[in-house]
Coordinates of C-alpha atoms and ligand atoms in Angstrom, one line a residue:
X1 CA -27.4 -78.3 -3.1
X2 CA -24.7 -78.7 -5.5
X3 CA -24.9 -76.2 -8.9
X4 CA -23.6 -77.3 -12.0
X5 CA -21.8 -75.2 -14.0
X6 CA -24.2 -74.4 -16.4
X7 CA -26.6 -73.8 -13.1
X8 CA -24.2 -71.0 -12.3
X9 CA -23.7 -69.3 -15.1
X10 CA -27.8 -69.6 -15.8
X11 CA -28.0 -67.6 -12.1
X12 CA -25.1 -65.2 -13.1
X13 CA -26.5 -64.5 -16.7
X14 CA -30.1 -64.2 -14.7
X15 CA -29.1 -61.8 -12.2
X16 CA -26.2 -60.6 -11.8
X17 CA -24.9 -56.8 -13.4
X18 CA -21.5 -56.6 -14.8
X19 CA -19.1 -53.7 -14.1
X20 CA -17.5 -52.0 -17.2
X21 CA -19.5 -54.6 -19.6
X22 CA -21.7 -54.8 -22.4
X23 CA -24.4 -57.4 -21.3
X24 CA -25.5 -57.7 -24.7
X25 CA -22.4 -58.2 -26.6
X26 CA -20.0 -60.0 -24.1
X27 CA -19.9 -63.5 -24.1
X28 CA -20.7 -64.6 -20.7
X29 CA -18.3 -64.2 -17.8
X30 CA -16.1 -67.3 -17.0
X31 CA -16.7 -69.3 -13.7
X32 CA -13.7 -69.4 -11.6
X33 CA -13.7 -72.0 -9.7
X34 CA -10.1 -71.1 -7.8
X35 CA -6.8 -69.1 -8.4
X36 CA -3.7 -69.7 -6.8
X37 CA -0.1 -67.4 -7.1
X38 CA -0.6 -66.3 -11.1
X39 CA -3.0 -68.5 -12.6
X40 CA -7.3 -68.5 -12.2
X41 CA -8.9 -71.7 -12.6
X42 CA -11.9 -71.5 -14.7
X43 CA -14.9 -74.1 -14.2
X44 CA -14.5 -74.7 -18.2
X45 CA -11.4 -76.7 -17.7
X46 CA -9.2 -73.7 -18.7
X47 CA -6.4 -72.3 -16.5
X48 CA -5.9 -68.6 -16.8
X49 CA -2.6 -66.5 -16.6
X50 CA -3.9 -63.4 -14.7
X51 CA -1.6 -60.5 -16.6
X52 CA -3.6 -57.8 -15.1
X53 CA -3.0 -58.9 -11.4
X54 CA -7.3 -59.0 -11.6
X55 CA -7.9 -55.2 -11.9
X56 CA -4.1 -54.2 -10.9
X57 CA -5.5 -55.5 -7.1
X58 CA -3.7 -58.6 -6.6
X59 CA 0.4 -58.2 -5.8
X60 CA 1.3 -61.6 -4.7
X61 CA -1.0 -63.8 -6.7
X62 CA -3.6 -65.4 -6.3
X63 CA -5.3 -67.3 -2.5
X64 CA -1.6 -65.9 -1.3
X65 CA -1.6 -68.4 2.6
X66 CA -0.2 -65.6 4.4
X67 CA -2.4 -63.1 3.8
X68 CA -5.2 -66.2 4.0
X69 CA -4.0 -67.4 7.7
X70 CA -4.0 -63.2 8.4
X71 CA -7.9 -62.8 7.5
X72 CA -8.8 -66.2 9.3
X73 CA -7.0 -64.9 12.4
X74 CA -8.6 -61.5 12.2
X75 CA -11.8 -62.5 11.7
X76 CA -11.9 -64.9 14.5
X77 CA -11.0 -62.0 17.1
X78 CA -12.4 -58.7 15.4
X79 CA -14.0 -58.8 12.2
X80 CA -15.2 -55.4 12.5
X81 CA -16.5 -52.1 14.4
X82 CA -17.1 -49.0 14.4
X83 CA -14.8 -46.9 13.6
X84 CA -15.4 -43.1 15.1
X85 CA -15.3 -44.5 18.9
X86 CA -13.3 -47.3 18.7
X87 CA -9.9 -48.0 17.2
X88 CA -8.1 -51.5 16.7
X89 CA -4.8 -52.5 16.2
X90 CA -4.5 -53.8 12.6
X91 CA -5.9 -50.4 11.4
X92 CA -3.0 -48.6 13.6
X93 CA -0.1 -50.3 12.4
X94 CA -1.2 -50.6 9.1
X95 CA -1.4 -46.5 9.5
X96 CA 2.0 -46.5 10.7
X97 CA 3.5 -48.7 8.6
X98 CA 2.5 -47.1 5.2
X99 CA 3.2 -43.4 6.6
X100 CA 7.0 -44.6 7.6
X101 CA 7.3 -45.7 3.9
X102 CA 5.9 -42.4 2.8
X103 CA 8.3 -39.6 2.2
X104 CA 7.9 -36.5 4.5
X105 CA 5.2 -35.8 7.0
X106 CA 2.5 -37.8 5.3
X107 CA 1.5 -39.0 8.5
X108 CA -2.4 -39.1 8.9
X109 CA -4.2 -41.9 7.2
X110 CA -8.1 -41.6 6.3
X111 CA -9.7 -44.9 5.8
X112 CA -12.0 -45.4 3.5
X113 CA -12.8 -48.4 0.9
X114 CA -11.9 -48.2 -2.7
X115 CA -9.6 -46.0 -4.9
X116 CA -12.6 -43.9 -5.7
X117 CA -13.7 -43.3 -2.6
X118 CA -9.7 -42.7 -1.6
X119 CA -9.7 -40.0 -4.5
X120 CA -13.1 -38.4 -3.4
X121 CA -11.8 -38.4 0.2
X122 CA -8.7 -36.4 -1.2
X123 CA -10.9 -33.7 -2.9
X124 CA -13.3 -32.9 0.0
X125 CA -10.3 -32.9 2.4
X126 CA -8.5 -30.5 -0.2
X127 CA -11.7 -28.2 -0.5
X128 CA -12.3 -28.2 3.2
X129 CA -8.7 -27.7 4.2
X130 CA -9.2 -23.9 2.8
X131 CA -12.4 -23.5 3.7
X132 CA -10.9 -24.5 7.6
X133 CA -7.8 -21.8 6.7
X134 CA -10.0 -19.2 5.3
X135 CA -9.4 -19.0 1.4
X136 CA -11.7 -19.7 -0.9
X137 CA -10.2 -22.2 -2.9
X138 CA -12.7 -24.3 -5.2
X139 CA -10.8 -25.1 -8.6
X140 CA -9.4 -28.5 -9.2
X141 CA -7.0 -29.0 -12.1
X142 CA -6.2 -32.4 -13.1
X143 CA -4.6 -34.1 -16.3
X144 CA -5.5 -35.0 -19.7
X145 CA -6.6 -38.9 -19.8
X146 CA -6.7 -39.0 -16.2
X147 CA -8.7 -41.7 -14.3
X148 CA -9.5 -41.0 -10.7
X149 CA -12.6 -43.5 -10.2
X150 CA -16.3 -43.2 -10.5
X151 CA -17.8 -41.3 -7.9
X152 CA -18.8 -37.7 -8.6
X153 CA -15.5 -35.9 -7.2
X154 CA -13.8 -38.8 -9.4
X155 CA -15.5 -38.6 -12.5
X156 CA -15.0 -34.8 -12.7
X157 CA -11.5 -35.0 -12.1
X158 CA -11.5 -37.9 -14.7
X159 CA -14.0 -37.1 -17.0
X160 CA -11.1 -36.0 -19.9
X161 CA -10.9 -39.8 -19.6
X162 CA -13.7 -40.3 -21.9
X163 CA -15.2 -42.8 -19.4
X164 CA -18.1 -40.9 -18.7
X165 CA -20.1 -39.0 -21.3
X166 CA -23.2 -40.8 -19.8
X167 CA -22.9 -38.3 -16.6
X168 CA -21.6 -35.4 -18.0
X169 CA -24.4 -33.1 -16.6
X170 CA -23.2 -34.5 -13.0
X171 CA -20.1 -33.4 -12.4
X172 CA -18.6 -30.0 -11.9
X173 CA -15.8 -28.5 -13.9
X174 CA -12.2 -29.9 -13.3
X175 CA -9.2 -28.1 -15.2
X176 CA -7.7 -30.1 -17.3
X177 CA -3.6 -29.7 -18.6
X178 CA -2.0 -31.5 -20.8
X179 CA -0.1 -35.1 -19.7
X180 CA 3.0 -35.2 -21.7
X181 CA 2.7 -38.9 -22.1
X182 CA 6.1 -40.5 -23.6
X183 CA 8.0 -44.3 -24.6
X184 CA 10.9 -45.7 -25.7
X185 CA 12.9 -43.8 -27.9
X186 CA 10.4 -40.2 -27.8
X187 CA 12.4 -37.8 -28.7
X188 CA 10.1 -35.0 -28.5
X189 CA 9.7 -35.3 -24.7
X190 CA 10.9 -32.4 -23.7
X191 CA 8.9 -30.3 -25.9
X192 CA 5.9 -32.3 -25.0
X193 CA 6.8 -31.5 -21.0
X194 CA 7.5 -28.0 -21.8
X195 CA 4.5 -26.8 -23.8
X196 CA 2.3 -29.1 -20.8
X197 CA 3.7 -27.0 -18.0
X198 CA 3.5 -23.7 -19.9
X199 CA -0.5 -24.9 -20.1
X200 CA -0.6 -25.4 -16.3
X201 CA 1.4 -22.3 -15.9
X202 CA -1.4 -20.7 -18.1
X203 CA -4.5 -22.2 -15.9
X204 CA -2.7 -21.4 -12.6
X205 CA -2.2 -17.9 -13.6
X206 CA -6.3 -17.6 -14.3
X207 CA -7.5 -18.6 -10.9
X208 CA -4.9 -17.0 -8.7
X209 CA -5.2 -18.1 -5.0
X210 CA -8.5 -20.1 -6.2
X211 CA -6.6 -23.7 -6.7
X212 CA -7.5 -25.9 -4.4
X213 CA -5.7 -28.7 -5.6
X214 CA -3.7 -30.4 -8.3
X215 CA -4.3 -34.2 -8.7
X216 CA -2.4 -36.8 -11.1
X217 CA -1.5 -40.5 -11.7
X218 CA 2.1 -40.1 -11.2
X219 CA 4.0 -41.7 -13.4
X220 CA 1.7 -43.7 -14.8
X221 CA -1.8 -42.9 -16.2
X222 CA -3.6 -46.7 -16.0
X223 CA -7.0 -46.7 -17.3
X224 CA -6.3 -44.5 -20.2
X225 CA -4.0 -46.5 -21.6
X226 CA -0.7 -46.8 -19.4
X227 CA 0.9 -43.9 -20.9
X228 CA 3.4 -43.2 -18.6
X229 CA 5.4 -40.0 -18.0
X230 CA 9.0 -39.1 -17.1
X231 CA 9.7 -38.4 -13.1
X232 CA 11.2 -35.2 -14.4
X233 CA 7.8 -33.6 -15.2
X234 CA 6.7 -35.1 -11.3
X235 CA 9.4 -32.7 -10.6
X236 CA 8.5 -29.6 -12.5
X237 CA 4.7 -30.4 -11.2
X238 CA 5.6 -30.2 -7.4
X239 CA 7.6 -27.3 -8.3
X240 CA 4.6 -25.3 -9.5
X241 CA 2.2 -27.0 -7.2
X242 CA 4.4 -24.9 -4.3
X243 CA 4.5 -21.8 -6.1
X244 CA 1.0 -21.9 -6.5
X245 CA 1.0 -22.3 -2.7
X246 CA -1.6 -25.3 -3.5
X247 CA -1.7 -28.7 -2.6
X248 CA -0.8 -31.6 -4.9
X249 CA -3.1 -34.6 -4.9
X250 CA -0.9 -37.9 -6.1
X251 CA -3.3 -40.8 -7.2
X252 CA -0.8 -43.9 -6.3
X253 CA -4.0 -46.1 -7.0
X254 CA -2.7 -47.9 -8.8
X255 CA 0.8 -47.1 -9.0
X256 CA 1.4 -48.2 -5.4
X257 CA 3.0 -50.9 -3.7
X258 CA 5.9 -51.7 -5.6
X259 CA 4.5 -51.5 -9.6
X260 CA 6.5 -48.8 -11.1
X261 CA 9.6 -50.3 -9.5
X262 CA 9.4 -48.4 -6.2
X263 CA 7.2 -49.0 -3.5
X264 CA 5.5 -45.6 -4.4
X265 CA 6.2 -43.4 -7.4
X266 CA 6.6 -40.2 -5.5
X267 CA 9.9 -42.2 -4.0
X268 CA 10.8 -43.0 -7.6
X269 CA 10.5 -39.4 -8.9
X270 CA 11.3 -38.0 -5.8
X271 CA 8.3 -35.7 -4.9
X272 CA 6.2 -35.3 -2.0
X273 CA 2.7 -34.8 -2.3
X274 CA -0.1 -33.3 0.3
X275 CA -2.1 -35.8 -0.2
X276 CA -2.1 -39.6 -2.0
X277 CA -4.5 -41.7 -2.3
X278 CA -3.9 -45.6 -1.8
X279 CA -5.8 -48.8 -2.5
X280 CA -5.9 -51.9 -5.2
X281 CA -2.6 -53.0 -4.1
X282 CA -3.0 -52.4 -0.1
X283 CA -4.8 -55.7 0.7
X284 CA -2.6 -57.4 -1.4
X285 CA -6.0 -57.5 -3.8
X286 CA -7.6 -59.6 -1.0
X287 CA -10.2 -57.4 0.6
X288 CA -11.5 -53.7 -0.6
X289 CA -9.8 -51.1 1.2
X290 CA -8.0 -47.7 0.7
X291 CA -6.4 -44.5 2.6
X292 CA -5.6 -40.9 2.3
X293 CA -3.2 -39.9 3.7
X294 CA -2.8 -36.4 4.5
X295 CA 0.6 -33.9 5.7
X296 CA 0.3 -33.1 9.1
X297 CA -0.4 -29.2 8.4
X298 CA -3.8 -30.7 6.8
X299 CA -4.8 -32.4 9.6
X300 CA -4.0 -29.9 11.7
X301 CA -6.3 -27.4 9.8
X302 CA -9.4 -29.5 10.8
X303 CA -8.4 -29.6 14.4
X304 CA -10.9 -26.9 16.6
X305 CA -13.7 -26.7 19.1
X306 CA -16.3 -26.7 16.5
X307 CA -17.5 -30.0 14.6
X308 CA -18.1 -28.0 11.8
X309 CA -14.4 -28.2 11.0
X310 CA -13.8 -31.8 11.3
X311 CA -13.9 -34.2 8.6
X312 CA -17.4 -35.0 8.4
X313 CA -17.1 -38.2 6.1
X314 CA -17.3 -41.6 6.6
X315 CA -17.9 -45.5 5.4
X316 CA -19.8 -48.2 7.2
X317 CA -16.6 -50.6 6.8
X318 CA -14.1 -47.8 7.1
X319 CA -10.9 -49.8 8.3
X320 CA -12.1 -52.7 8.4
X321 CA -10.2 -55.1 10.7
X322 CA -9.9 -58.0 8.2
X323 CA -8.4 -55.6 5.5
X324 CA -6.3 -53.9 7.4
X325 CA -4.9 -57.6 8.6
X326 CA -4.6 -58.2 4.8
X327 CA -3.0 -55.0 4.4
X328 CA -0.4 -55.8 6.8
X329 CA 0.2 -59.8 5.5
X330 CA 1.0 -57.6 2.2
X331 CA 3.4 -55.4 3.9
X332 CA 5.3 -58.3 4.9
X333 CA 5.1 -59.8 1.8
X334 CA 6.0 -56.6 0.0
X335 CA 9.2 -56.0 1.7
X336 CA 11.0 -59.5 1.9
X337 CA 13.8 -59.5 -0.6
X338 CA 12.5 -62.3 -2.7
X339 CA 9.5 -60.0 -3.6
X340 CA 11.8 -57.4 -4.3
X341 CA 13.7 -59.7 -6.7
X342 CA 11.2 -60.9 -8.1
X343 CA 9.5 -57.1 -9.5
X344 CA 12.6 -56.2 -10.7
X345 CA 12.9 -59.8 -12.7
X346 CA 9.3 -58.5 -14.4
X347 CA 10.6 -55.8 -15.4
X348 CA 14.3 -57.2 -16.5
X349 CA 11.9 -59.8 -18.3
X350 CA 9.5 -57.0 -19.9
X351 CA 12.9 -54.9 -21.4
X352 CA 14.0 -58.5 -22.6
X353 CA 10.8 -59.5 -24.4
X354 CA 9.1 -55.9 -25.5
X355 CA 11.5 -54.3 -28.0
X356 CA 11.4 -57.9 -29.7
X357 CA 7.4 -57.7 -30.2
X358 CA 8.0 -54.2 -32.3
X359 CA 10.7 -55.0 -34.0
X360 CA 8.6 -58.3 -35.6
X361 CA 5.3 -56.3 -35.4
X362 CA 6.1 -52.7 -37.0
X363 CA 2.6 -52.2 -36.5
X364 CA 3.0 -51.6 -32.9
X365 CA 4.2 -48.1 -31.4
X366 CA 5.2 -46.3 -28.4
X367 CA 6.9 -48.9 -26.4
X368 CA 7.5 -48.3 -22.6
X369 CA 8.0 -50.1 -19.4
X370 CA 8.0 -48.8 -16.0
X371 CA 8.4 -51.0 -13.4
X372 CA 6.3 -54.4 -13.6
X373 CA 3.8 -52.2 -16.4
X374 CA 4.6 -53.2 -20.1
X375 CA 2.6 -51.2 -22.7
X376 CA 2.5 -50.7 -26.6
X377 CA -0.2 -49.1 -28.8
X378 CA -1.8 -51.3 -31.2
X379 CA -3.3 -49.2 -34.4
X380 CA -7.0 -49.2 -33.4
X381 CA -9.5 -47.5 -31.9
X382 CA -10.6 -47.1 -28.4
X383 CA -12.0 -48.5 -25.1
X384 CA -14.6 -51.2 -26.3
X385 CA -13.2 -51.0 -29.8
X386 CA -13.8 -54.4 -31.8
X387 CA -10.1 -55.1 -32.0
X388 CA -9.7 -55.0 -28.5
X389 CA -12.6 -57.4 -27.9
X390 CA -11.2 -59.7 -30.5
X391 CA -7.4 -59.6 -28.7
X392 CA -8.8 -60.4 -25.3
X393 CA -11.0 -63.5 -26.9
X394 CA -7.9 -64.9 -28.8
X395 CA -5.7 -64.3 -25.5
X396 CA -8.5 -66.0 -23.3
X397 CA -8.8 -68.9 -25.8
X398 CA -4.9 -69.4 -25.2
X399 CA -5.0 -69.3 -21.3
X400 CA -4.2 -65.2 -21.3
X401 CA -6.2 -62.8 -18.8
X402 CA -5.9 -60.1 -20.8
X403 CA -7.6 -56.7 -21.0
X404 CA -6.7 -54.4 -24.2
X405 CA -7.4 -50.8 -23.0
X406 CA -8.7 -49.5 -26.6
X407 CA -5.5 -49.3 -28.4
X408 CA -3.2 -50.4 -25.7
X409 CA -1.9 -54.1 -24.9
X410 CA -0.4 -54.2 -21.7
X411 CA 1.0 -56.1 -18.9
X412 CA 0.8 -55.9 -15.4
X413 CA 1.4 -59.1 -13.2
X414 CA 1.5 -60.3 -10.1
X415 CA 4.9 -60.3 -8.6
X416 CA 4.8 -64.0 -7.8
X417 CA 4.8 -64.7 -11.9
X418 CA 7.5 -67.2 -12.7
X419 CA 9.8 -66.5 -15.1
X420 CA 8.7 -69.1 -17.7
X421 CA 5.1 -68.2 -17.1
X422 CA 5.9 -64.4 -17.9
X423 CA 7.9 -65.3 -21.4
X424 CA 5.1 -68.0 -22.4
X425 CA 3.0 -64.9 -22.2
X426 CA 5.2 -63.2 -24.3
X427 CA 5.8 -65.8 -27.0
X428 CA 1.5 -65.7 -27.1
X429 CA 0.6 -62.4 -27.4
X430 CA 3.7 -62.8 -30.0
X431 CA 1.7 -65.5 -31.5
X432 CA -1.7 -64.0 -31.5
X433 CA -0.9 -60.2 -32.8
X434 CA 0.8 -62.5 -35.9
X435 CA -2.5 -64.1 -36.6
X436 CA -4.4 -61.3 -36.5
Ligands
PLP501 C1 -5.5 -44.3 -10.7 C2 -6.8 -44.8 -10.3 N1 -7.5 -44.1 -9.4 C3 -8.7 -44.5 -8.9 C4 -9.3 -45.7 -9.3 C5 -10.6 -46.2 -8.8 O1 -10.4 -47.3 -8.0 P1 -11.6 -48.2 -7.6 O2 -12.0 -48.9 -8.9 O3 -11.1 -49.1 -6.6 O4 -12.7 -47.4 -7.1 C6 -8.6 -46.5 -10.3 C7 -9.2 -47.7 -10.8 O5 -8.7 -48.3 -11.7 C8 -7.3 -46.0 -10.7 O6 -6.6 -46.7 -11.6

């Protein structure tokens, strides 16, 4: 039996519970009907620019064939199994794949499925590692407007986020420094990244030999705005990190796979972590999926005769076949010139088009690109504020996927955007921020 539209979004409105939405005050959520490369196709006639690559998932647009014809073949030979006996060979040379584009010994990959879970994967293997070695190391520090997801381990590296004041009681305490955001034309960086270090310098020196791990959104702090940081302060981090003799946690959830410019931001600012967590951008945004992967010193530390030192944690659909498939379709994707070409033509396009916008809309602050990521801070309040909800209407109404974060307007494509589609998105939000 056929549904009509109206049907649909009658059963949706019925039954179905939004993530990150206020049932009561959001219109109703569109009906896509289709998507293909850049654009969703909405059963209301409308066609959709998607400028947040769905939830920063989707790299090469939209219903990509390759990755398509990849899942389809998959699934018609192994669609899944489990995964502590068995093994298959999508999820190995996915494994080996991402470890050769990972700098150092980052060389063991932990399935699991989404960036949370890949973040909460991180923390146990980072509390158990010392446990393993013998040093009773239970402190986390993390950052100031960090996200790291929404399980407990998550939230309570996150929770300066302001994302979850509903679970405060939950989650354990995470030390927070300072994240010495910066844009265009910041002269006071230095300062910023000096008096944020001496901070972390100030927490390390309270819990000596009690950190068990350092975790941060390198380069690029996504939910809470993209306020992005310079690769120098990566630097100083990984610098301390070591001194401490701790392990530093990188969060390339959604800074992986190519969106700051590099395939990973730990190439781009040169750092090797002990851990990173990967996911959004590893299926391509097809299928749910993530990793940890781990130094080979970590591994090795939950090696022994007793199962009480193995990693005792697992999913139902850990590896799954079909996403790892996905995952590899993406690789190939990822890698071929054109792709290459085409995220550094966002980014040549976003330096064209952004100092434009604040020049006509003085309004507008703290410019900065990095990579395929275009932000600016609009004066307003923030997540959920009413301007935001207002933007993203007027954006939606003009064939913009859109999702102001509070204050912050920003940009974050899939690389298969044309040119033209990119500066008609440009020449809107242009349009719309005049209007309003
Ligand atoms: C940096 C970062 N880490 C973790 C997560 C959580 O990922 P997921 O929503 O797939 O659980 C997100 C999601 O936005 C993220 O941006």
């Amino acid at each position: 039996m056929t549904l009509s539209y109206d049907e649909l979004r009658a059963l949706d409105a019925r039954h179905v519970w939004h993530p990150f939405t206020q049932a009561a005050t959001s219109p109703p959520a569109i009906l896509a009907l289709g998507a293909r490369d850049a654009v969703i196709y909405g059963a209301d006639g409308r066609e959709y620019l998607d400028l947040v690559s769905s939830w920063w998932v989707n790299l090469h647009g939209h219903s990509n064939p390759a990755i398509a014809r990849a899942i389809a073949d998959q699934a018609a030979r192994l669609e899944q199994v489990i995964f502590a006996e068995f093994t298959h060979e999508p999820a190995a040379r996915l494994a080996a794949r991402v470890c050769a584009l990972l700098p150092g010994d980052l060389d063991r990959v932990f399935y699991s499925d989404d960036g949370s879970t890949a973040v909460e994967v991180a923390m146990k293997m980072a509390r158990q590692y010392w446990t393993n070695t013998g040093d009773d190391r239970t402190v986390f520090v993390a950052f100031d407007g960090g996200y790291h997801g929404d399980t407990v381990g998550a939230m309570s590296a996150g929770h300066s986020s302001g994302f979850f004041g509903a679970w405060e009681n939950m989650l354990f305490p995470v030390e927070v420094a300072p994240f010495p955001a910066t844009w265009d034309g910041d002269e006071d960086v230095e300062a910023r990244e000096q008096r944020a270090l001496l901070a972390l310098d100030e927490i390390i020196g309270r819990h000596p030999r009690r950190i068990a791990g350092i975790i941060i959104e390198p380069l690029i702090q996504g939910a809470s705005g993209m306020r992005m940081c310079r690769p120098d302060f990566l630097r100083a981090l990984e610098s301390r990190a070591r001194e401490a003799g701790t392990l530093l946690i990188l969060d390339e959830v959604m800074t992986g796979f190519g969106r700051t410019g590099a395939t990973f931001a730990c190439l781009k600012a040169n750092i090797t972590p002990d851990l990173i967590c990967l996911s959004k951008g590893l299926t391509g945004g097809f299928l749910p999926l993530s990793m940890t992967v781990a130094r080979e010193f970590i591994y090795e530390a939950f090696l022994g005769l007793d199962i009480g030192r193995a990693f005792l944690h697992g999913h139902s659909y850990t590896a799954n076949p079909l996403g790892c498939a996905a995952g590899l379709a993406s690789l190939d994707l990822l890698q071929a010139p054109d792709c290459q070409a085409r995220i550094r033509a966002i980014e040549d396009i976003h330096r064209h088009r952004l100092p434009g916008l604040v020049a006509r809309h003085p309004a507008l602050t703290r410019p900065r690109i990095c990579g395929t990521v275009a932000a600016v801070t609009l004066p307003g309040e923030g997540y959920g504020s009413a301007l935001s909800a207002r933007l993203k209407k007027n954006f939606l109404e003009r064939g913009l996927l859109l999702r102001p974060l509070g204050d912050v307007l920003y940009l974050l494509p899939p690389y298969c955007i044309e040119d033209t589609q990119l500066h008609r998105a440009w020449d809107v939000i242009d349009g719309v921020l005049a209007k309003l």
